[in-house]
PDB file of C-alpha atoms and ligand atoms in Angstrom:
ATOM      1  CA  UNK A   1      37.030  37.440  79.583  1.00  0.00           C
ATOM      2  CA  UNK A   2      37.387  35.167  82.616  1.00  0.00           C
ATOM      3  CA  UNK A   3      34.595  34.825  85.194  1.00  0.00           C
ATOM      4  CA  UNK A   4      34.826  37.312  88.056  1.00  0.00           C
ATOM      5  CA  UNK A   5      36.615  35.935  91.088  1.00  0.00           C
ATOM      6  CA  UNK A   6      36.353  36.810  94.795  1.00  0.00           C
ATOM      7  CA  UNK A   7      39.183  35.830  97.150  1.00  0.00           C
ATOM      8  CA  UNK A   8      38.168  35.801 100.812  1.00  0.00           C
ATOM      9  CA  UNK A   9      41.200  35.961 103.119  1.00  0.00           C
ATOM     10  CA  UNK A  10      43.326  37.562 100.399  1.00  0.00           C
ATOM     11  CA  UNK A  11      45.864  39.094 102.806  1.00  0.00           C
ATOM     12  CA  UNK A  12      47.048  35.759 104.221  1.00  0.00           C
ATOM     13  CA  UNK A  13      50.026  33.628 103.183  1.00  0.00           C
ATOM     14  CA  UNK A  14      48.273  31.868 100.289  1.00  0.00           C
ATOM     15  CA  UNK A  15      45.732  34.603  99.508  1.00  0.00           C
ATOM     16  CA  UNK A  16      48.358  37.233  98.702  1.00  0.00           C
ATOM     17  CA  UNK A  17      50.170  35.037  96.194  1.00  0.00           C
ATOM     18  CA  UNK A  18      46.952  33.699  94.728  1.00  0.00           C
ATOM     19  CA  UNK A  19      45.612  37.208  94.157  1.00  0.00           C
ATOM     20  CA  UNK A  20      48.798  38.204  92.314  1.00  0.00           C
ATOM     21  CA  UNK A  21      48.827  35.121  90.104  1.00  0.00           C
ATOM     22  CA  UNK A  22      45.103  35.165  89.273  1.00  0.00           C
ATOM     23  CA  UNK A  23      45.336  38.854  88.337  1.00  0.00           C
ATOM     24  CA  UNK A  24      48.346  38.111  86.146  1.00  0.00           C
ATOM     25  CA  UNK A  25      46.416  35.358  84.355  1.00  0.00           C
ATOM     26  CA  UNK A  26      42.917  36.850  84.130  1.00  0.00           C
ATOM     27  CA  UNK A  27      43.415  40.608  84.525  1.00  0.00           C
ATOM     28  CA  UNK A  28      43.408  42.871  87.584  1.00  0.00           C
ATOM     29  CA  UNK A  29      39.724  43.768  87.413  1.00  0.00           C
ATOM     30  CA  UNK A  30      38.644  40.125  87.190  1.00  0.00           C
ATOM     31  CA  UNK A  31      39.883  39.448  90.734  1.00  0.00           C
ATOM     32  CA  UNK A  32      38.385  41.083  93.826  1.00  0.00           C
ATOM     33  CA  UNK A  33      40.601  40.647  96.890  1.00  0.00           C
ATOM     34  CA  UNK A  34      38.954  40.773 100.303  1.00  0.00           C
ATOM     35  CA  UNK A  35      39.936  40.298 103.916  1.00  0.00           C
ATOM     36  CA  UNK A  36      38.618  41.107 107.361  1.00  0.00           C
ATOM     37  CA  UNK A  37      41.052  44.013 107.499  1.00  0.00           C
ATOM     38  CA  UNK A  38      43.007  45.998 104.979  1.00  0.00           C
ATOM     39  CA  UNK A  39      46.432  44.652 104.006  1.00  0.00           C
ATOM     40  CA  UNK A  40      49.464  46.764 103.090  1.00  0.00           C
ATOM     41  CA  UNK A  41      48.654  49.896 101.036  1.00  0.00           C
ATOM     42  CA  UNK A  42      50.654  48.362  98.190  1.00  0.00           C
ATOM     43  CA  UNK A  43      48.399  45.285  98.157  1.00  0.00           C
ATOM     44  CA  UNK A  44      45.116  47.141  98.713  1.00  0.00           C
ATOM     45  CA  UNK A  45      45.893  49.568  95.878  1.00  0.00           C
ATOM     46  CA  UNK A  46      46.970  46.865  93.444  1.00  0.00           C
ATOM     47  CA  UNK A  47      43.375  46.136  92.320  1.00  0.00           C
ATOM     48  CA  UNK A  48      39.800  45.851  93.606  1.00  0.00           C
ATOM     49  CA  UNK A  49      39.820  45.320  97.385  1.00  0.00           C
ATOM     50  CA  UNK A  50      36.931  45.039  99.857  1.00  0.00           C
ATOM     51  CA  UNK A  51      36.834  44.563 103.613  1.00  0.00           C
ATOM     52  CA  UNK A  52      34.787  41.379 104.130  1.00  0.00           C
ATOM     53  CA  UNK A  53      34.256  39.351 107.293  1.00  0.00           C
ATOM     54  CA  UNK A  54      34.108  35.697 106.223  1.00  0.00           C
ATOM     55  CA  UNK A  55      31.609  35.092 109.027  1.00  0.00           C
ATOM     56  CA  UNK A  56      29.122  37.617 107.673  1.00  0.00           C
ATOM     57  CA  UNK A  57      26.893  36.006 105.034  1.00  0.00           C
ATOM     58  CA  UNK A  58      25.287  39.307 104.033  1.00  0.00           C
ATOM     59  CA  UNK A  59      28.625  41.005 103.441  1.00  0.00           C
ATOM     60  CA  UNK A  60      29.799  38.177 101.185  1.00  0.00           C
ATOM     61  CA  UNK A  61      26.481  38.128  99.305  1.00  0.00           C
ATOM     62  CA  UNK A  62      26.583  41.912  98.770  1.00  0.00           C
ATOM     63  CA  UNK A  63      30.081  41.762  97.251  1.00  0.00           C
ATOM     64  CA  UNK A  64      29.133  38.768  95.097  1.00  0.00           C
ATOM     65  CA  UNK A  65      26.154  40.715  93.709  1.00  0.00           C
ATOM     66  CA  UNK A  66      27.981  44.038  93.399  1.00  0.00           C
ATOM     67  CA  UNK A  67      30.817  42.585  91.307  1.00  0.00           C
ATOM     68  CA  UNK A  68      28.891  39.774  89.548  1.00  0.00           C
ATOM     69  CA  UNK A  69      31.208  37.212  91.133  1.00  0.00           C
ATOM     70  CA  UNK A  70      31.106  33.682  89.703  1.00  0.00           C
ATOM     71  CA  UNK A  71      34.019  31.990  91.500  1.00  0.00           C
ATOM     72  CA  UNK A  72      35.035  32.204  95.156  1.00  0.00           C
ATOM     73  CA  UNK A  73      38.354  31.159  96.694  1.00  0.00           C
ATOM     74  CA  UNK A  74      37.712  30.912 100.431  1.00  0.00           C
ATOM     75  CA  UNK A  75      41.150  31.211 102.035  1.00  0.00           C
ATOM     76  CA  UNK A  76      40.147  32.591 105.468  1.00  0.00           C
ATOM     77  CA  UNK A  77      40.943  30.090 108.242  1.00  0.00           C
ATOM     78  CA  UNK A  78      42.614  29.647 111.599  1.00  0.00           C
ATOM     79  CA  UNK A  79      45.597  27.276 111.215  1.00  0.00           C
ATOM     80  CA  UNK A  80      46.576  24.379 113.471  1.00  0.00           C
ATOM     81  CA  UNK A  81      48.609  26.047 116.233  1.00  0.00           C
ATOM     82  CA  UNK A  82      46.337  29.080 116.622  1.00  0.00           C
ATOM     83  CA  UNK A  83      43.244  26.887 116.489  1.00  0.00           C
ATOM     84  CA  UNK A  84      44.451  24.880 119.510  1.00  0.00           C
ATOM     85  CA  UNK A  85      44.496  28.142 121.465  1.00  0.00           C
ATOM     86  CA  UNK A  86      41.064  29.323 120.242  1.00  0.00           C
ATOM     87  CA  UNK A  87      39.038  26.149 119.583  1.00  0.00           C
ATOM     88  CA  UNK A  88      35.582  27.741 119.568  1.00  0.00           C
ATOM     89  CA  UNK A  89      36.570  30.588 117.254  1.00  0.00           C
ATOM     90  CA  UNK A  90      38.502  28.204 114.976  1.00  0.00           C
ATOM     91  CA  UNK A  91      35.446  26.000 114.613  1.00  0.00           C
ATOM     92  CA  UNK A  92      33.201  29.009 114.001  1.00  0.00           C
ATOM     93  CA  UNK A  93      35.473  30.600 111.375  1.00  0.00           C
ATOM     94  CA  UNK A  94      36.574  27.437 109.597  1.00  0.00           C
ATOM     95  CA  UNK A  95      33.062  25.954 109.366  1.00  0.00           C
ATOM     96  CA  UNK A  96      30.658  28.870 109.060  1.00  0.00           C
ATOM     97  CA  UNK A  97      32.622  30.708 106.380  1.00  0.00           C
ATOM     98  CA  UNK A  98      32.446  27.491 104.368  1.00  0.00           C
ATOM     99  CA  UNK A  99      28.692  27.159 104.889  1.00  0.00           C
ATOM    100  CA  UNK A 100      28.170  30.756 103.724  1.00  0.00           C
ATOM    101  CA  UNK A 101      29.948  30.114 100.459  1.00  0.00           C
ATOM    102  CA  UNK A 102      28.376  26.672  99.953  1.00  0.00           C
ATOM    103  CA  UNK A 103      24.930  28.181 100.507  1.00  0.00           C
ATOM    104  CA  UNK A 104      25.589  30.965  97.995  1.00  0.00           C
ATOM    105  CA  UNK A 105      26.461  28.281  95.441  1.00  0.00           C
ATOM    106  CA  UNK A 106      23.430  26.193  96.387  1.00  0.00           C
ATOM    107  CA  UNK A 107      21.243  29.279  95.768  1.00  0.00           C
ATOM    108  CA  UNK A 108      22.821  29.628  92.294  1.00  0.00           C
ATOM    109  CA  UNK A 109      24.562  32.932  93.144  1.00  0.00           C
ATOM    110  CA  UNK A 110      28.079  31.627  92.415  1.00  0.00           C
ATOM    111  CA  UNK A 111      29.219  28.870  90.065  1.00  0.00           C
ATOM    112  CA  UNK A 112      32.476  27.489  91.468  1.00  0.00           C
ATOM    113  CA  UNK A 113      34.274  27.350  94.833  1.00  0.00           C
ATOM    114  CA  UNK A 114      37.829  26.634  95.928  1.00  0.00           C
ATOM    115  CA  UNK A 115      38.188  25.666  99.566  1.00  0.00           C
ATOM    116  CA  UNK A 116      41.525  24.582 101.075  1.00  0.00           C
ATOM    117  CA  UNK A 117      41.778  21.418 103.108  1.00  0.00           C
ATOM    118  CA  UNK A 118      44.989  20.233 104.780  1.00  0.00           C
ATOM    119  CA  UNK A 119      47.120  17.234 105.709  1.00  0.00           C
ATOM    120  CA  UNK A 120      45.674  17.965 109.170  1.00  0.00           C
ATOM    121  CA  UNK A 121      42.633  15.828 108.211  1.00  0.00           C
ATOM    122  CA  UNK A 122      44.863  12.854 109.014  1.00  0.00           C
ATOM    123  CA  UNK A 123      45.627  11.758 112.559  1.00  0.00           C
ATOM    124  CA  UNK A 124      47.816   9.498 114.695  1.00  0.00           C
ATOM    125  CA  UNK A 125      46.088   6.322 113.430  1.00  0.00           C
ATOM    126  CA  UNK A 126      46.702   7.185 109.754  1.00  0.00           C
ATOM    127  CA  UNK A 127      49.560   5.358 107.952  1.00  0.00           C
ATOM    128  CA  UNK A 128      52.468   7.834 108.096  1.00  0.00           C
ATOM    129  CA  UNK A 129      54.410   7.140 104.923  1.00  0.00           C
ATOM    130  CA  UNK A 130      52.870   7.687 101.480  1.00  0.00           C
ATOM    131  CA  UNK A 131      49.534   8.352 103.126  1.00  0.00           C
ATOM    132  CA  UNK A 132      46.900   7.279 100.611  1.00  0.00           C
ATOM    133  CA  UNK A 133      43.927   9.334  99.439  1.00  0.00           C
ATOM    134  CA  UNK A 134      41.491   6.974 101.149  1.00  0.00           C
ATOM    135  CA  UNK A 135      42.632   5.815 104.571  1.00  0.00           C
ATOM    136  CA  UNK A 136      41.948   6.043 108.305  1.00  0.00           C
ATOM    137  CA  UNK A 137      41.266   9.663 109.232  1.00  0.00           C
ATOM    138  CA  UNK A 138      40.967  10.434 112.928  1.00  0.00           C
ATOM    139  CA  UNK A 139      42.309  13.997 113.264  1.00  0.00           C
ATOM    140  CA  UNK A 140      43.312  14.951 116.800  1.00  0.00           C
ATOM    141  CA  UNK A 141      43.514  18.740 116.381  1.00  0.00           C
ATOM    142  CA  UNK A 142      40.736  21.341 116.296  1.00  0.00           C
ATOM    143  CA  UNK A 143      41.977  22.486 112.895  1.00  0.00           C
ATOM    144  CA  UNK A 144      42.059  18.907 111.564  1.00  0.00           C
ATOM    145  CA  UNK A 145      38.546  18.191 112.854  1.00  0.00           C
ATOM    146  CA  UNK A 146      37.251  21.338 111.120  1.00  0.00           C
ATOM    147  CA  UNK A 147      38.997  20.435 107.849  1.00  0.00           C
ATOM    148  CA  UNK A 148      37.745  16.839 107.985  1.00  0.00           C
ATOM    149  CA  UNK A 149      34.161  18.022 108.648  1.00  0.00           C
ATOM    150  CA  UNK A 150      34.520  20.647 105.906  1.00  0.00           C
ATOM    151  CA  UNK A 151      35.545  17.969 103.419  1.00  0.00           C
ATOM    152  CA  UNK A 152      32.450  15.937 104.218  1.00  0.00           C
ATOM    153  CA  UNK A 153      30.217  19.002 103.777  1.00  0.00           C
ATOM    154  CA  UNK A 154      31.871  19.865 100.436  1.00  0.00           C
ATOM    155  CA  UNK A 155      31.189  16.364  99.174  1.00  0.00           C
ATOM    156  CA  UNK A 156      27.623  16.498 100.498  1.00  0.00           C
ATOM    157  CA  UNK A 157      26.829  19.839  98.811  1.00  0.00           C
ATOM    158  CA  UNK A 158      28.268  18.491  95.563  1.00  0.00           C
ATOM    159  CA  UNK A 159      26.338  15.213  95.703  1.00  0.00           C
ATOM    160  CA  UNK A 160      23.005  16.602  96.919  1.00  0.00           C
ATOM    161  CA  UNK A 161      22.898  20.124  95.456  1.00  0.00           C
ATOM    162  CA  UNK A 162      25.344  19.856  92.536  1.00  0.00           C
ATOM    163  CA  UNK A 163      27.699  22.526  93.945  1.00  0.00           C
ATOM    164  CA  UNK A 164      30.964  22.717  91.955  1.00  0.00           C
ATOM    165  CA  UNK A 165      33.464  22.733  94.810  1.00  0.00           C
ATOM    166  CA  UNK A 166      37.127  21.825  94.446  1.00  0.00           C
ATOM    167  CA  UNK A 167      39.647  21.277  97.202  1.00  0.00           C
ATOM    168  CA  UNK A 168      43.160  20.095  97.939  1.00  0.00           C
ATOM    169  CA  UNK A 169      44.842  18.986 101.156  1.00  0.00           C
ATOM    170  CA  UNK A 170      47.701  21.471 101.381  1.00  0.00           C
ATOM    171  CA  UNK A 171      50.911  20.320 103.029  1.00  0.00           C
ATOM    172  CA  UNK A 172      53.034  22.940 104.863  1.00  0.00           C
ATOM    173  CA  UNK A 173      53.575  25.867 102.484  1.00  0.00           C
ATOM    174  CA  UNK A 174      56.820  27.788 102.106  1.00  0.00           C
ATOM    175  CA  UNK A 175      57.084  31.223 100.531  1.00  0.00           C
ATOM    176  CA  UNK A 176      59.484  34.150 100.632  1.00  0.00           C
ATOM    177  CA  UNK A 177      57.020  36.975 100.063  1.00  0.00           C
ATOM    178  CA  UNK A 178      54.439  36.427 102.808  1.00  0.00           C
ATOM    179  CA  UNK A 179      54.826  35.016 106.298  1.00  0.00           C
ATOM    180  CA  UNK A 180      52.566  32.179 107.409  1.00  0.00           C
ATOM    181  CA  UNK A 181      50.439  32.673 110.506  1.00  0.00           C
ATOM    182  CA  UNK A 182      49.794  30.153 113.241  1.00  0.00           C
ATOM    183  CA  UNK A 183      50.663  26.851 111.595  1.00  0.00           C
ATOM    184  CA  UNK A 184      52.752  23.904 112.784  1.00  0.00           C
ATOM    185  CA  UNK A 185      54.782  23.868 109.571  1.00  0.00           C
ATOM    186  CA  UNK A 186      55.727  27.578 109.914  1.00  0.00           C
ATOM    187  CA  UNK A 187      59.235  26.679 111.104  1.00  0.00           C
ATOM    188  CA  UNK A 188      60.168  25.849 107.510  1.00  0.00           C
ATOM    189  CA  UNK A 189      59.642  29.518 106.584  1.00  0.00           C
ATOM    190  CA  UNK A 190      61.060  31.083 109.781  1.00  0.00           C
ATOM    191  CA  UNK A 191      64.265  29.087 109.403  1.00  0.00           C
ATOM    192  CA  UNK A 192      65.215  30.881 106.152  1.00  0.00           C
ATOM    193  CA  UNK A 193      64.554  34.339 107.617  1.00  0.00           C
ATOM    194  CA  UNK A 194      66.580  33.561 110.766  1.00  0.00           C
ATOM    195  CA  UNK A 195      69.399  31.913 108.775  1.00  0.00           C
ATOM    196  CA  UNK A 196      69.920  35.191 106.945  1.00  0.00           C
ATOM    197  CA  UNK A 197      69.326  37.591 109.833  1.00  0.00           C
ATOM    198  CA  UNK A 198      70.944  35.693 112.773  1.00  0.00           C
ATOM    199  CA  UNK A 199      72.885  32.774 111.267  1.00  0.00           C
ATOM    200  CA  UNK A 200      71.088  30.436 113.687  1.00  0.00           C
ATOM    201  CA  UNK A 201      67.613  29.099 114.388  1.00  0.00           C
ATOM    202  CA  UNK A 202      65.877  27.498 117.370  1.00  0.00           C
ATOM    203  CA  UNK A 203      63.365  25.034 115.989  1.00  0.00           C
ATOM    204  CA  UNK A 204      60.073  24.324 117.776  1.00  0.00           C
ATOM    205  CA  UNK A 205      59.931  20.808 116.283  1.00  0.00           C
ATOM    206  CA  UNK A 206      62.407  18.017 116.978  1.00  0.00           C
ATOM    207  CA  UNK A 207      65.191  17.226 114.540  1.00  0.00           C
ATOM    208  CA  UNK A 208      63.696  14.093 112.969  1.00  0.00           C
ATOM    209  CA  UNK A 209      60.116  15.362 112.517  1.00  0.00           C
ATOM    210  CA  UNK A 210      59.442  14.694 108.848  1.00  0.00           C
ATOM    211  CA  UNK A 211      56.453  16.548 107.379  1.00  0.00           C
ATOM    212  CA  UNK A 212      54.996  17.009 103.886  1.00  0.00           C
ATOM    213  CA  UNK A 213      55.784  20.489 102.526  1.00  0.00           C
ATOM    214  CA  UNK A 214      55.493  22.430  99.271  1.00  0.00           C
ATOM    215  CA  UNK A 215      56.929  25.586  97.747  1.00  0.00           C
ATOM    216  CA  UNK A 216      54.292  28.288  97.253  1.00  0.00           C
ATOM    217  CA  UNK A 217      54.814  28.471  93.477  1.00  0.00           C
ATOM    218  CA  UNK A 218      53.747  24.833  93.229  1.00  0.00           C
ATOM    219  CA  UNK A 219      50.810  25.320  95.604  1.00  0.00           C
ATOM    220  CA  UNK A 220      49.460  28.269  93.604  1.00  0.00           C
ATOM    221  CA  UNK A 221      49.835  26.335  90.366  1.00  0.00           C
ATOM    222  CA  UNK A 222      47.957  23.373  91.904  1.00  0.00           C
ATOM    223  CA  UNK A 223      45.168  25.650  93.156  1.00  0.00           C
ATOM    224  CA  UNK A 224      44.609  27.309  89.804  1.00  0.00           C
ATOM    225  CA  UNK A 225      44.915  24.058  87.845  1.00  0.00           C
ATOM    226  CA  UNK A 226      42.296  22.227  89.886  1.00  0.00           C
ATOM    227  CA  UNK A 227      39.957  25.214  89.369  1.00  0.00           C
ATOM    228  CA  UNK A 228      40.624  25.281  85.617  1.00  0.00           C
ATOM    229  CA  UNK A 229      40.212  21.521  85.115  1.00  0.00           C
ATOM    230  CA  UNK A 230      37.020  20.377  83.366  1.00  0.00           C
ATOM    231  CA  UNK A 231      34.358  19.525  85.976  1.00  0.00           C
ATOM    232  CA  UNK A 232      34.179  15.891  84.818  1.00  0.00           C
ATOM    233  CA  UNK A 233      37.876  15.399  85.669  1.00  0.00           C
ATOM    234  CA  UNK A 234      37.300  16.323  89.320  1.00  0.00           C
ATOM    235  CA  UNK A 235      36.273  12.918  90.603  1.00  0.00           C
ATOM    236  CA  UNK A 236      36.948  13.674  94.282  1.00  0.00           C
ATOM    237  CA  UNK A 237      34.701  16.345  95.779  1.00  0.00           C
ATOM    238  CA  UNK A 238      35.990  16.134  99.344  1.00  0.00           C
ATOM    239  CA  UNK A 239      39.677  17.093  98.814  1.00  0.00           C
ATOM    240  CA  UNK A 240      42.660  15.732  96.897  1.00  0.00           C
ATOM    241  CA  UNK A 241      45.927  14.630  98.482  1.00  0.00           C
ATOM    242  CA  UNK A 242      48.732  16.858  97.194  1.00  0.00           C
ATOM    243  CA  UNK A 243      52.451  16.180  97.579  1.00  0.00           C
ATOM    244  CA  UNK A 244      55.611  18.155  97.025  1.00  0.00           C
ATOM    245  CA  UNK A 245      58.639  17.574  99.241  1.00  0.00           C
ATOM    246  CA  UNK A 246      59.002  15.823 102.605  1.00  0.00           C
ATOM    247  CA  UNK A 247      61.879  16.743 104.910  1.00  0.00           C
ATOM    248  CA  UNK A 248      62.983  17.022 108.534  1.00  0.00           C
ATOM    249  CA  UNK A 249      64.383  20.138 110.268  1.00  0.00           C
ATOM    250  CA  UNK A 250      67.834  18.505 110.058  1.00  0.00           C
ATOM    251  CA  UNK A 251      67.529  18.082 106.303  1.00  0.00           C
ATOM    252  CA  UNK A 252      66.416  21.662 105.641  1.00  0.00           C
ATOM    253  CA  UNK A 253      69.238  22.943 107.907  1.00  0.00           C
ATOM    254  CA  UNK A 254      71.778  20.863 105.958  1.00  0.00           C
ATOM    255  CA  UNK A 255      70.511  22.358 102.704  1.00  0.00           C
ATOM    256  CA  UNK A 256      70.711  25.915 104.105  1.00  0.00           C
ATOM    257  CA  UNK A 257      74.286  25.263 105.264  1.00  0.00           C
ATOM    258  CA  UNK A 258      75.313  24.702 101.636  1.00  0.00           C
ATOM    259  CA  UNK A 259      74.568  28.434 101.124  1.00  0.00           C
ATOM    260  CA  UNK A 260      75.358  29.746 104.633  1.00  0.00           C
ATOM    261  CA  UNK A 261      78.107  27.441 106.042  1.00  0.00           C
ATOM    262  CA  UNK A 262      78.107  29.087 109.485  1.00  0.00           C
ATOM    263  CA  UNK A 263      74.345  28.459 109.978  1.00  0.00           C
ATOM    264  CA  UNK A 264      73.427  26.432 113.065  1.00  0.00           C
ATOM    265  CA  UNK A 265      70.170  24.970 114.352  1.00  0.00           C
ATOM    266  CA  UNK A 266      69.053  23.977 117.851  1.00  0.00           C
ATOM    267  CA  UNK A 267      65.868  22.251 118.978  1.00  0.00           C
ATOM    268  CA  UNK A 268      63.335  23.272 121.605  1.00  0.00           C
ATOM    269  CA  UNK A 269      60.109  21.367 120.811  1.00  0.00           C
ATOM    270  CA  UNK A 270      56.917  22.961 122.165  1.00  0.00           C
ATOM    271  CA  UNK A 271      53.174  22.114 121.994  1.00  0.00           C
ATOM    272  CA  UNK A 272      53.376  22.034 118.190  1.00  0.00           C
ATOM    273  CA  UNK A 273      55.453  18.833 118.345  1.00  0.00           C
ATOM    274  CA  UNK A 274      52.366  16.840 119.334  1.00  0.00           C
ATOM    275  CA  UNK A 275      50.438  18.255 116.376  1.00  0.00           C
ATOM    276  CA  UNK A 276      53.298  17.426 113.987  1.00  0.00           C
ATOM    277  CA  UNK A 277      53.563  13.902 115.413  1.00  0.00           C
ATOM    278  CA  UNK A 278      49.919  13.282 114.539  1.00  0.00           C
ATOM    279  CA  UNK A 279      50.419  14.136 110.848  1.00  0.00           C
ATOM    280  CA  UNK A 280      51.784  12.074 107.941  1.00  0.00           C
ATOM    281  CA  UNK A 281      55.439  12.229 106.891  1.00  0.00           C
ATOM    282  CA  UNK A 282      54.745  11.863 103.189  1.00  0.00           C
ATOM    283  CA  UNK A 283      51.696  11.852 100.937  1.00  0.00           C
ATOM    284  CA  UNK A 284      50.572   9.731  97.996  1.00  0.00           C
ATOM    285  CA  UNK A 285      48.911  12.138  95.561  1.00  0.00           C
ATOM    286  CA  UNK A 286      48.449   9.785  92.618  1.00  0.00           C
ATOM    287  CA  UNK A 287      44.722  10.634  92.331  1.00  0.00           C
ATOM    288  CA  UNK A 288      45.500  14.334  91.714  1.00  0.00           C
ATOM    289  CA  UNK A 289      48.179  13.362  89.184  1.00  0.00           C
ATOM    290  CA  UNK A 290      45.765  11.046  87.390  1.00  0.00           C
ATOM    291  CA  UNK A 291      42.592  13.209  87.461  1.00  0.00           C
ATOM    292  CA  UNK A 292      43.854  16.713  86.702  1.00  0.00           C
ATOM    293  CA  UNK A 293      47.493  16.263  85.732  1.00  0.00           C
ATOM    294  CA  UNK A 294      49.167  17.519  88.910  1.00  0.00           C
ATOM    295  CA  UNK A 295      52.999  17.499  89.020  1.00  0.00           C
ATOM    296  CA  UNK A 296      55.212  19.429  91.429  1.00  0.00           C
ATOM    297  CA  UNK A 297      58.358  21.267  90.284  1.00  0.00           C
ATOM    298  CA  UNK A 298      60.354  22.277  93.362  1.00  0.00           C
ATOM    299  CA  UNK A 299      62.509  19.975  95.477  1.00  0.00           C
ATOM    300  CA  UNK A 300      64.352  20.922  98.688  1.00  0.00           C
ATOM    301  CA  UNK A 301      67.444  22.036  96.778  1.00  0.00           C
ATOM    302  CA  UNK A 302      65.720  24.290  94.227  1.00  0.00           C
ATOM    303  CA  UNK A 303      63.328  25.691  96.843  1.00  0.00           C
ATOM    304  CA  UNK A 304      66.178  26.607  99.215  1.00  0.00           C
ATOM    305  CA  UNK A 305      68.095  28.388  96.490  1.00  0.00           C
ATOM    306  CA  UNK A 306      65.011  30.313  95.343  1.00  0.00           C
ATOM    307  CA  UNK A 307      64.008  31.249  98.922  1.00  0.00           C
ATOM    308  CA  UNK A 308      67.451  32.536  99.851  1.00  0.00           C
ATOM    309  CA  UNK A 309      67.908  34.428  96.566  1.00  0.00           C
ATOM    310  CA  UNK A 310      64.574  36.198  96.987  1.00  0.00           C
ATOM    311  CA  UNK A 311      65.065  36.975 100.671  1.00  0.00           C
ATOM    312  CA  UNK A 312      68.532  38.411  99.985  1.00  0.00           C
ATOM    313  CA  UNK A 313      67.037  40.551  97.225  1.00  0.00           C
ATOM    314  CA  UNK A 314      64.304  41.817  99.593  1.00  0.00           C
ATOM    315  CA  UNK A 315      66.937  42.655 102.184  1.00  0.00           C
ATOM    316  CA  UNK A 316      68.869  44.720  99.606  1.00  0.00           C
ATOM    317  CA  UNK A 317      65.723  46.589  98.542  1.00  0.00           C
ATOM    318  CA  UNK A 318      64.794  47.390 102.155  1.00  0.00           C
ATOM    319  CA  UNK A 319      68.269  48.891 102.743  1.00  0.00           C
ATOM    320  CA  UNK A 320      67.606  51.442 100.007  1.00  0.00           C
ATOM    321  CA  UNK A 321      64.165  52.448 101.323  1.00  0.00           C
TER     322      UNK A 321
HETATM  323  C1  AKB B   1      49.498  24.238 109.519  1.00  0.00           C
HETATM  324  O1  AKB B   1      50.649  23.964 109.865  1.00  0.00           O
HETATM  325  O2  AKB B   1      48.562  24.381 110.314  1.00  0.00           O
HETATM  326  C2  AKB B   1      49.218  24.395 108.038  1.00  0.00           C
HETATM  327  C3  AKB B   1      48.698  23.136 107.425  1.00  0.00           C
HETATM  328  C4  AKB B   1      49.583  21.966 107.276  1.00  0.00           C
HETATM  329  O3  AKB B   1      47.568  23.085 107.056  1.00  0.00           O
HETATM  330  N1  AKB B   1      50.392  24.833 107.355  1.00  0.00           N
END
């Protein structure tokens, strides 16, 4: 039997998919999903679910004790665009939820933690292409500052208290089943929905803004593989660079047009352009490949086909409901 797992922030874009996959691999009862509010009845009834506020240490501790939790995936966070609008709350949520979980591990109440970092740890002074694992990091967003600080604290708790924490710097994540919320890379999900519903899309980033992205299937596989890797293989205890695909809005639109020839895109950059401009265009993830055998599967072509096939299928199902 696998160790009992708690996912905090299970109703979000990554949390939903992670819950499904972990339950598939380790059994429904091995994975307790939690979020600050209940998700869809379908999700809440699919296995153990608890309402947990990631900012409430006592609530987390109670659930950990009640279910004999050994591993925590802390997915609750405010993403880049939303964080710029609520800096104080973003800092509070992104940092204090991490401290709660780190302190539970320090006290010996849990054995292993997954905490997501992001390409947002990099900033305008970072080399843009093939951004290395170790480089200049001067994040210019609230979200990036919180992720950069979080990385340092993860490393500190590992070095000083022996906490087994594992983390990756997610690029923009694209999935058909759950919508993202409040990120700068969200356009790469919206574009598929709008291509099918309206045949056109107005993009909030400019046409040549190239950003690192990844299909959700790959991201979930990376998350579970870093957690399953032997502890001695995890040499980096801040967070690993992780790469999938890099593309511009023009390139994704061109790929969509192969399936929907009448699709058109227009550009109306907003405040998110500045955030995107501060991030890398592509990532060098050779450390992850070397240490725990990371390899991505999906490219822009296979991801676009899979996204559109699934979204069309969902559309058909909703017509019969
Ligand atoms: C965002 O856009 O804020 C996130 C991220 C890159 O971490 N998707």
